[in-house]
């Protein structure tokens, strides 16, 4: 049996109508949270109540005071390295795609006992904002430092794997990863907005709008960091993941 041209056209129109109906139906589903969110932090991250300070400590630099001074940020950059990206089967540095300084998480220590409580509360706030039910963990990943002109072009971190949209295949970050949490430390800057996109919707998260802030988004969200125009944007990045036994 050979279908007529009119039958083929009808089938095509039916498929298109079905896809449009399904798209509308999915978009109409209301979820308790957002795919990405930003918020100001009224309370400065703990920096220690003792002398010397016992808050954030960076190996090779020492204890970090808040707000960050330019001199201290230059010290951090001196101990940092250019952030790489994954492209196909190799990890490389390409400042035309990602121009950011990074310090590995194992070089960072939080000596103030208040820090864990602070992070726990922030993790709960992030989970609520994203509509995540159940316990999650926030796993320290990196400190990222953006100076003037620094940026990160459009990319995604699907299912805990970082992909550049310039044909990277990525590497897994942590098991059970759901999303990313950043804490923007007190440091004056302009620019450096995070633009997040998902399912046809776009948001701009402006970390420069507050002296300190946080932002979080799901792993499958496409996002980019726009160039910093002035100052320094310094963030702690955390992987948000399910707790063991809850996956």
PDB file of C-alpha atoms in Angstrom:
ATOM      1  CA  UNK A   1       0.000   0.000   0.000  1.00  0.00           C
ATOM      2  CA  UNK A   2       1.378   3.403  -1.018  1.00  0.00           C
ATOM      3  CA  UNK A   3      -0.117   6.386   0.780  1.00  0.00           C
ATOM      4  CA  UNK A   4      -1.236   9.359  -1.253  1.00  0.00           C
ATOM      5  CA  UNK A   5       0.360  12.783  -0.967  1.00  0.00           C
ATOM      6  CA  UNK A   6      -2.650  14.058   0.944  1.00  0.00           C
ATOM      7  CA  UNK A   7      -2.327  11.248   3.511  1.00  0.00           C
ATOM      8  CA  UNK A   8       1.368  12.043   4.048  1.00  0.00           C
ATOM      9  CA  UNK A   9       0.562  15.722   4.484  1.00  0.00           C
ATOM     10  CA  UNK A  10      -2.150  14.895   7.024  1.00  0.00           C
ATOM     11  CA  UNK A  11       0.250  12.698   8.994  1.00  0.00           C
ATOM     12  CA  UNK A  12       2.856  15.478   9.039  1.00  0.00           C
ATOM     13  CA  UNK A  13       0.317  18.056  10.177  1.00  0.00           C
ATOM     14  CA  UNK A  14      -0.864  15.666  12.910  1.00  0.00           C
ATOM     15  CA  UNK A  15       2.723  15.167  14.144  1.00  0.00           C
ATOM     16  CA  UNK A  16       3.331  18.931  14.237  1.00  0.00           C
ATOM     17  CA  UNK A  17       0.053  19.561  16.079  1.00  0.00           C
ATOM     18  CA  UNK A  18       0.862  16.808  18.586  1.00  0.00           C
ATOM     19  CA  UNK A  19       4.313  18.246  19.287  1.00  0.00           C
ATOM     20  CA  UNK A  20       2.853  21.725  19.764  1.00  0.00           C
ATOM     21  CA  UNK A  21       0.186  20.378  22.124  1.00  0.00           C
ATOM     22  CA  UNK A  22       2.779  18.462  24.156  1.00  0.00           C
ATOM     23  CA  UNK A  23       5.027  21.530  24.355  1.00  0.00           C
ATOM     24  CA  UNK A  24       2.132  23.640  25.622  1.00  0.00           C
ATOM     25  CA  UNK A  25       1.176  20.959  28.138  1.00  0.00           C
ATOM     26  CA  UNK A  26       4.711  20.685  29.534  1.00  0.00           C
ATOM     27  CA  UNK A  27       5.029  24.464  29.824  1.00  0.00           C
ATOM     28  CA  UNK A  28       1.690  24.605  31.652  1.00  0.00           C
ATOM     29  CA  UNK A  29       2.946  22.281  34.399  1.00  0.00           C
ATOM     30  CA  UNK A  30       3.568  24.351  37.529  1.00  0.00           C
ATOM     31  CA  UNK A  31       6.500  23.354  39.700  1.00  0.00           C
ATOM     32  CA  UNK A  32       7.146  24.613  43.248  1.00  0.00           C
ATOM     33  CA  UNK A  33      10.548  26.078  42.400  1.00  0.00           C
ATOM     34  CA  UNK A  34      12.503  27.767  39.643  1.00  0.00           C
ATOM     35  CA  UNK A  35      15.239  26.425  37.361  1.00  0.00           C
ATOM     36  CA  UNK A  36      17.540  29.163  38.691  1.00  0.00           C
ATOM     37  CA  UNK A  37      17.464  31.845  41.366  1.00  0.00           C
ATOM     38  CA  UNK A  38      19.515  34.627  42.950  1.00  0.00           C
ATOM     39  CA  UNK A  39      19.327  36.240  46.364  1.00  0.00           C
ATOM     40  CA  UNK A  40      21.135  38.788  48.495  1.00  0.00           C
ATOM     41  CA  UNK A  41      22.776  37.542  51.667  1.00  0.00           C
ATOM     42  CA  UNK A  42      22.076  39.878  54.586  1.00  0.00           C
ATOM     43  CA  UNK A  43      24.645  38.115  56.719  1.00  0.00           C
ATOM     44  CA  UNK A  44      28.322  38.226  55.776  1.00  0.00           C
ATOM     45  CA  UNK A  45      29.925  34.763  55.508  1.00  0.00           C
ATOM     46  CA  UNK A  46      31.646  33.858  58.807  1.00  0.00           C
ATOM     47  CA  UNK A  47      35.208  35.161  58.979  1.00  0.00           C
ATOM     48  CA  UNK A  48      36.058  34.259  62.544  1.00  0.00           C
ATOM     49  CA  UNK A  49      35.649  35.998  65.880  1.00  0.00           C
ATOM     50  CA  UNK A  50      39.166  35.360  67.074  1.00  0.00           C
ATOM     51  CA  UNK A  51      42.559  36.945  66.477  1.00  0.00           C
ATOM     52  CA  UNK A  52      43.878  36.041  63.979  1.00  0.00           C
ATOM     53  CA  UNK A  53      40.665  35.417  61.982  1.00  0.00           C
ATOM     54  CA  UNK A  54      39.688  31.764  61.723  1.00  0.00           C
ATOM     55  CA  UNK A  55      37.189  31.891  58.836  1.00  0.00           C
ATOM     56  CA  UNK A  56      38.177  31.257  55.216  1.00  0.00           C
ATOM     57  CA  UNK A  57      41.814  30.212  54.855  1.00  0.00           C
ATOM     58  CA  UNK A  58      43.542  29.749  51.490  1.00  0.00           C
ATOM     59  CA  UNK A  59      46.742  27.724  51.344  1.00  0.00           C
ATOM     60  CA  UNK A  60      49.652  29.919  50.343  1.00  0.00           C
ATOM     61  CA  UNK A  61      47.726  33.123  51.072  1.00  0.00           C
ATOM     62  CA  UNK A  62      46.480  32.784  54.643  1.00  0.00           C
ATOM     63  CA  UNK A  63      43.311  33.978  56.356  1.00  0.00           C
ATOM     64  CA  UNK A  64      40.922  35.948  54.166  1.00  0.00           C
ATOM     65  CA  UNK A  65      39.267  39.110  55.482  1.00  0.00           C
ATOM     66  CA  UNK A  66      35.840  40.308  54.365  1.00  0.00           C
ATOM     67  CA  UNK A  67      35.141  42.387  52.381  1.00  0.00           C
ATOM     68  CA  UNK A  68      37.920  41.395  50.030  1.00  0.00           C
ATOM     69  CA  UNK A  69      40.500  44.066  49.293  1.00  0.00           C
ATOM     70  CA  UNK A  70      42.201  44.456  45.917  1.00  0.00           C
ATOM     71  CA  UNK A  71      45.544  43.599  47.485  1.00  0.00           C
ATOM     72  CA  UNK A  72      44.207  40.351  48.892  1.00  0.00           C
ATOM     73  CA  UNK A  73      42.541  39.440  45.594  1.00  0.00           C
ATOM     74  CA  UNK A  74      45.843  39.980  43.777  1.00  0.00           C
ATOM     75  CA  UNK A  75      47.430  37.583  46.287  1.00  0.00           C
ATOM     76  CA  UNK A  76      44.724  35.022  45.504  1.00  0.00           C
ATOM     77  CA  UNK A  77      45.259  35.407  41.754  1.00  0.00           C
ATOM     78  CA  UNK A  78      48.990  34.843  42.264  1.00  0.00           C
ATOM     79  CA  UNK A  79      48.154  31.417  43.765  1.00  0.00           C
ATOM     80  CA  UNK A  80      45.435  30.608  41.202  1.00  0.00           C
ATOM     81  CA  UNK A  81      45.566  29.079  37.721  1.00  0.00           C
ATOM     82  CA  UNK A  82      43.551  29.665  34.579  1.00  0.00           C
ATOM     83  CA  UNK A  83      40.313  27.674  34.702  1.00  0.00           C
ATOM     84  CA  UNK A  84      40.281  24.947  32.027  1.00  0.00           C
ATOM     85  CA  UNK A  85      37.394  23.516  30.030  1.00  0.00           C
ATOM     86  CA  UNK A  86      36.711  20.085  28.576  1.00  0.00           C
ATOM     87  CA  UNK A  87      36.710  19.784  24.804  1.00  0.00           C
ATOM     88  CA  UNK A  88      36.266  16.371  23.244  1.00  0.00           C
ATOM     89  CA  UNK A  89      38.726  14.063  25.033  1.00  0.00           C
ATOM     90  CA  UNK A  90      41.069  16.682  26.457  1.00  0.00           C
ATOM     91  CA  UNK A  91      41.133  19.351  29.128  1.00  0.00           C
ATOM     92  CA  UNK A  92      42.579  22.623  27.940  1.00  0.00           C
ATOM     93  CA  UNK A  93      42.752  26.351  28.616  1.00  0.00           C
ATOM     94  CA  UNK A  94      41.042  28.590  26.065  1.00  0.00           C
ATOM     95  CA  UNK A  95      40.646  32.144  27.339  1.00  0.00           C
ATOM     96  CA  UNK A  96      38.487  33.006  24.313  1.00  0.00           C
ATOM     97  CA  UNK A  97      35.810  30.717  25.797  1.00  0.00           C
ATOM     98  CA  UNK A  98      36.590  30.776  29.508  1.00  0.00           C
ATOM     99  CA  UNK A  99      38.757  33.499  31.011  1.00  0.00           C
ATOM    100  CA  UNK A 100      38.682  32.904  34.752  1.00  0.00           C
ATOM    101  CA  UNK A 101      41.140  32.291  37.574  1.00  0.00           C
ATOM    102  CA  UNK A 102      40.446  29.320  39.848  1.00  0.00           C
ATOM    103  CA  UNK A 103      41.691  27.877  43.107  1.00  0.00           C
ATOM    104  CA  UNK A 104      40.916  24.226  43.802  1.00  0.00           C
ATOM    105  CA  UNK A 105      38.628  23.380  46.687  1.00  0.00           C
ATOM    106  CA  UNK A 106      41.300  21.348  48.482  1.00  0.00           C
ATOM    107  CA  UNK A 107      43.283  24.586  48.944  1.00  0.00           C
ATOM    108  CA  UNK A 108      40.398  26.191  50.865  1.00  0.00           C
ATOM    109  CA  UNK A 109      39.639  25.668  54.542  1.00  0.00           C
ATOM    110  CA  UNK A 110      36.856  27.014  56.717  1.00  0.00           C
ATOM    111  CA  UNK A 111      38.021  27.176  60.309  1.00  0.00           C
ATOM    112  CA  UNK A 112      35.112  29.074  61.843  1.00  0.00           C
ATOM    113  CA  UNK A 113      32.652  26.568  63.403  1.00  0.00           C
ATOM    114  CA  UNK A 114      29.800  28.835  62.286  1.00  0.00           C
ATOM    115  CA  UNK A 115      30.599  28.206  58.628  1.00  0.00           C
ATOM    116  CA  UNK A 116      29.003  24.750  58.427  1.00  0.00           C
ATOM    117  CA  UNK A 117      25.771  26.051  59.946  1.00  0.00           C
ATOM    118  CA  UNK A 118      25.845  29.010  57.567  1.00  0.00           C
ATOM    119  CA  UNK A 119      26.321  26.688  54.588  1.00  0.00           C
ATOM    120  CA  UNK A 120      23.623  24.292  55.804  1.00  0.00           C
ATOM    121  CA  UNK A 121      21.078  27.118  56.038  1.00  0.00           C
ATOM    122  CA  UNK A 122      22.073  28.410  52.615  1.00  0.00           C
ATOM    123  CA  UNK A 123      21.798  24.920  51.121  1.00  0.00           C
ATOM    124  CA  UNK A 124      18.256  24.624  52.467  1.00  0.00           C
ATOM    125  CA  UNK A 125      17.396  28.035  51.009  1.00  0.00           C
ATOM    126  CA  UNK A 126      18.803  27.009  47.630  1.00  0.00           C
ATOM    127  CA  UNK A 127      16.886  23.715  47.668  1.00  0.00           C
ATOM    128  CA  UNK A 128      13.635  25.504  48.479  1.00  0.00           C
ATOM    129  CA  UNK A 129      14.247  28.035  45.699  1.00  0.00           C
ATOM    130  CA  UNK A 130      14.803  25.222  43.199  1.00  0.00           C
ATOM    131  CA  UNK A 131      11.817  23.221  44.439  1.00  0.00           C
ATOM    132  CA  UNK A 132      13.995  20.321  45.602  1.00  0.00           C
ATOM    133  CA  UNK A 133      12.416  18.069  48.225  1.00  0.00           C
ATOM    134  CA  UNK A 134      14.551  16.078  50.605  1.00  0.00           C
ATOM    135  CA  UNK A 135      18.056  16.523  51.921  1.00  0.00           C
ATOM    136  CA  UNK A 136      20.884  17.639  49.665  1.00  0.00           C
ATOM    137  CA  UNK A 137      24.568  18.261  50.223  1.00  0.00           C
ATOM    138  CA  UNK A 138      26.685  21.195  49.079  1.00  0.00           C
ATOM    139  CA  UNK A 139      30.149  20.007  48.083  1.00  0.00           C
ATOM    140  CA  UNK A 140      32.864  22.664  47.772  1.00  0.00           C
ATOM    141  CA  UNK A 141      34.322  22.672  44.255  1.00  0.00           C
ATOM    142  CA  UNK A 142      36.341  25.803  43.463  1.00  0.00           C
ATOM    143  CA  UNK A 143      36.989  29.454  44.169  1.00  0.00           C
ATOM    144  CA  UNK A 144      36.628  31.457  40.952  1.00  0.00           C
ATOM    145  CA  UNK A 145      38.042  34.950  40.507  1.00  0.00           C
ATOM    146  CA  UNK A 146      36.877  37.171  37.657  1.00  0.00           C
ATOM    147  CA  UNK A 147      38.878  40.338  37.023  1.00  0.00           C
ATOM    148  CA  UNK A 148      38.047  42.991  34.419  1.00  0.00           C
ATOM    149  CA  UNK A 149      37.209  41.312  31.097  1.00  0.00           C
ATOM    150  CA  UNK A 150      36.847  37.832  32.599  1.00  0.00           C
ATOM    151  CA  UNK A 151      33.912  35.750  31.355  1.00  0.00           C
ATOM    152  CA  UNK A 152      32.657  32.231  30.549  1.00  0.00           C
ATOM    153  CA  UNK A 153      30.743  31.669  27.318  1.00  0.00           C
ATOM    154  CA  UNK A 154      27.544  29.659  26.981  1.00  0.00           C
ATOM    155  CA  UNK A 155      27.773  26.149  28.460  1.00  0.00           C
ATOM    156  CA  UNK A 156      25.790  23.586  30.421  1.00  0.00           C
ATOM    157  CA  UNK A 157      26.464  21.020  33.145  1.00  0.00           C
ATOM    158  CA  UNK A 158      24.042  18.251  32.213  1.00  0.00           C
ATOM    159  CA  UNK A 159      23.633  15.535  34.858  1.00  0.00           C
ATOM    160  CA  UNK A 160      26.695  16.714  36.715  1.00  0.00           C
ATOM    161  CA  UNK A 161      28.861  16.819  33.616  1.00  0.00           C
ATOM    162  CA  UNK A 162      30.289  20.082  32.317  1.00  0.00           C
ATOM    163  CA  UNK A 163      29.813  20.647  28.598  1.00  0.00           C
ATOM    164  CA  UNK A 164      30.993  23.603  26.584  1.00  0.00           C
ATOM    165  CA  UNK A 165      28.698  24.328  23.672  1.00  0.00           C
ATOM    166  CA  UNK A 166      31.884  24.389  21.616  1.00  0.00           C
ATOM    167  CA  UNK A 167      31.784  20.559  21.229  1.00  0.00           C
ATOM    168  CA  UNK A 168      33.113  19.579  24.642  1.00  0.00           C
ATOM    169  CA  UNK A 169      32.089  16.216  26.106  1.00  0.00           C
ATOM    170  CA  UNK A 170      32.944  16.982  29.712  1.00  0.00           C
ATOM    171  CA  UNK A 171      33.798  15.054  32.844  1.00  0.00           C
ATOM    172  CA  UNK A 172      31.620  14.026  35.754  1.00  0.00           C
ATOM    173  CA  UNK A 173      31.940  16.322  38.770  1.00  0.00           C
ATOM    174  CA  UNK A 174      30.264  14.415  41.593  1.00  0.00           C
ATOM    175  CA  UNK A 175      27.773  11.507  41.887  1.00  0.00           C
ATOM    176  CA  UNK A 176      24.141  12.506  42.331  1.00  0.00           C
ATOM    177  CA  UNK A 177      24.723  16.092  41.225  1.00  0.00           C
ATOM    178  CA  UNK A 178      21.577  18.194  40.824  1.00  0.00           C
ATOM    179  CA  UNK A 179      22.885  21.690  40.329  1.00  0.00           C
ATOM    180  CA  UNK A 180      25.338  24.420  41.207  1.00  0.00           C
ATOM    181  CA  UNK A 181      25.428  26.876  44.102  1.00  0.00           C
ATOM    182  CA  UNK A 182      27.673  29.930  44.086  1.00  0.00           C
ATOM    183  CA  UNK A 183      28.402  32.266  46.978  1.00  0.00           C
ATOM    184  CA  UNK A 184      29.569  35.657  45.755  1.00  0.00           C
ATOM    185  CA  UNK A 185      31.951  37.010  48.387  1.00  0.00           C
ATOM    186  CA  UNK A 186      31.917  40.712  49.317  1.00  0.00           C
ATOM    187  CA  UNK A 187      33.924  42.448  46.588  1.00  0.00           C
ATOM    188  CA  UNK A 188      32.733  45.455  44.587  1.00  0.00           C
ATOM    189  CA  UNK A 189      32.327  44.838  40.865  1.00  0.00           C
ATOM    190  CA  UNK A 190      30.156  45.660  37.877  1.00  0.00           C
ATOM    191  CA  UNK A 191      29.204  43.260  35.118  1.00  0.00           C
ATOM    192  CA  UNK A 192      29.778  39.533  35.548  1.00  0.00           C
ATOM    193  CA  UNK A 193      26.060  38.728  35.357  1.00  0.00           C
ATOM    194  CA  UNK A 194      25.091  35.067  35.065  1.00  0.00           C
ATOM    195  CA  UNK A 195      22.608  34.551  32.215  1.00  0.00           C
ATOM    196  CA  UNK A 196      20.699  31.278  32.602  1.00  0.00           C
ATOM    197  CA  UNK A 197      18.415  29.740  29.978  1.00  0.00           C
ATOM    198  CA  UNK A 198      16.054  26.793  30.134  1.00  0.00           C
ATOM    199  CA  UNK A 199      13.079  25.653  28.072  1.00  0.00           C
ATOM    200  CA  UNK A 200      12.803  28.965  26.235  1.00  0.00           C
ATOM    201  CA  UNK A 201      13.022  31.073  29.408  1.00  0.00           C
ATOM    202  CA  UNK A 202      15.952  33.322  30.308  1.00  0.00           C
ATOM    203  CA  UNK A 203      17.023  34.973  33.569  1.00  0.00           C
ATOM    204  CA  UNK A 204      19.852  37.343  34.419  1.00  0.00           C
ATOM    205  CA  UNK A 205      21.358  36.903  37.887  1.00  0.00           C
ATOM    206  CA  UNK A 206      23.218  40.081  38.897  1.00  0.00           C
ATOM    207  CA  UNK A 207      25.744  39.356  41.616  1.00  0.00           C
ATOM    208  CA  UNK A 208      26.790  43.021  41.559  1.00  0.00           C
ATOM    209  CA  UNK A 209      23.415  44.080  42.974  1.00  0.00           C
ATOM    210  CA  UNK A 210      24.411  43.189  46.557  1.00  0.00           C
ATOM    211  CA  UNK A 211      27.583  43.277  48.628  1.00  0.00           C
ATOM    212  CA  UNK A 212      27.270  39.509  49.013  1.00  0.00           C
ATOM    213  CA  UNK A 213      24.839  37.127  47.355  1.00  0.00           C
ATOM    214  CA  UNK A 214      24.154  33.590  46.225  1.00  0.00           C
ATOM    215  CA  UNK A 215      22.847  32.034  43.030  1.00  0.00           C
ATOM    216  CA  UNK A 216      21.895  28.482  42.136  1.00  0.00           C
ATOM    217  CA  UNK A 217      20.626  26.581  39.124  1.00  0.00           C
ATOM    218  CA  UNK A 218      19.969  23.052  37.909  1.00  0.00           C
ATOM    219  CA  UNK A 219      22.701  21.107  36.121  1.00  0.00           C
ATOM    220  CA  UNK A 220      20.875  20.979  32.785  1.00  0.00           C
ATOM    221  CA  UNK A 221      20.499  24.765  32.616  1.00  0.00           C
ATOM    222  CA  UNK A 222      22.476  26.525  29.889  1.00  0.00           C
ATOM    223  CA  UNK A 223      24.334  29.512  31.288  1.00  0.00           C
ATOM    224  CA  UNK A 224      27.113  32.004  30.725  1.00  0.00           C
ATOM    225  CA  UNK A 225      28.993  34.606  32.752  1.00  0.00           C
ATOM    226  CA  UNK A 226      29.115  37.987  31.030  1.00  0.00           C
ATOM    227  CA  UNK A 227      32.385  39.975  31.091  1.00  0.00           C
ATOM    228  CA  UNK A 228      33.237  41.806  34.306  1.00  0.00           C
ATOM    229  CA  UNK A 229      33.372  45.547  33.594  1.00  0.00           C
ATOM    230  CA  UNK A 230      35.185  46.723  36.720  1.00  0.00           C
ATOM    231  CA  UNK A 231      36.396  45.426  40.055  1.00  0.00           C
ATOM    232  CA  UNK A 232      36.652  41.747  40.958  1.00  0.00           C
ATOM    233  CA  UNK A 233      33.960  39.084  41.157  1.00  0.00           C
ATOM    234  CA  UNK A 234      35.036  36.346  43.570  1.00  0.00           C
ATOM    235  CA  UNK A 235      32.790  33.322  44.109  1.00  0.00           C
ATOM    236  CA  UNK A 236      32.855  30.010  45.909  1.00  0.00           C
ATOM    237  CA  UNK A 237      31.257  27.282  43.799  1.00  0.00           C
ATOM    238  CA  UNK A 238      29.528  24.244  45.261  1.00  0.00           C
ATOM    239  CA  UNK A 239      28.076  21.156  43.624  1.00  0.00           C
ATOM    240  CA  UNK A 240      24.550  20.490  44.878  1.00  0.00           C
ATOM    241  CA  UNK A 241      23.908  16.760  45.069  1.00  0.00           C
ATOM    242  CA  UNK A 242      21.615  14.226  46.677  1.00  0.00           C
ATOM    243  CA  UNK A 243      22.792  12.739  49.928  1.00  0.00           C
ATOM    244  CA  UNK A 244      23.982   9.099  49.741  1.00  0.00           C
ATOM    245  CA  UNK A 245      21.097   6.646  49.911  1.00  0.00           C
ATOM    246  CA  UNK A 246      18.555   9.172  48.588  1.00  0.00           C
ATOM    247  CA  UNK A 247      19.214   8.758  44.864  1.00  0.00           C
TER     248      UNK A 247
END
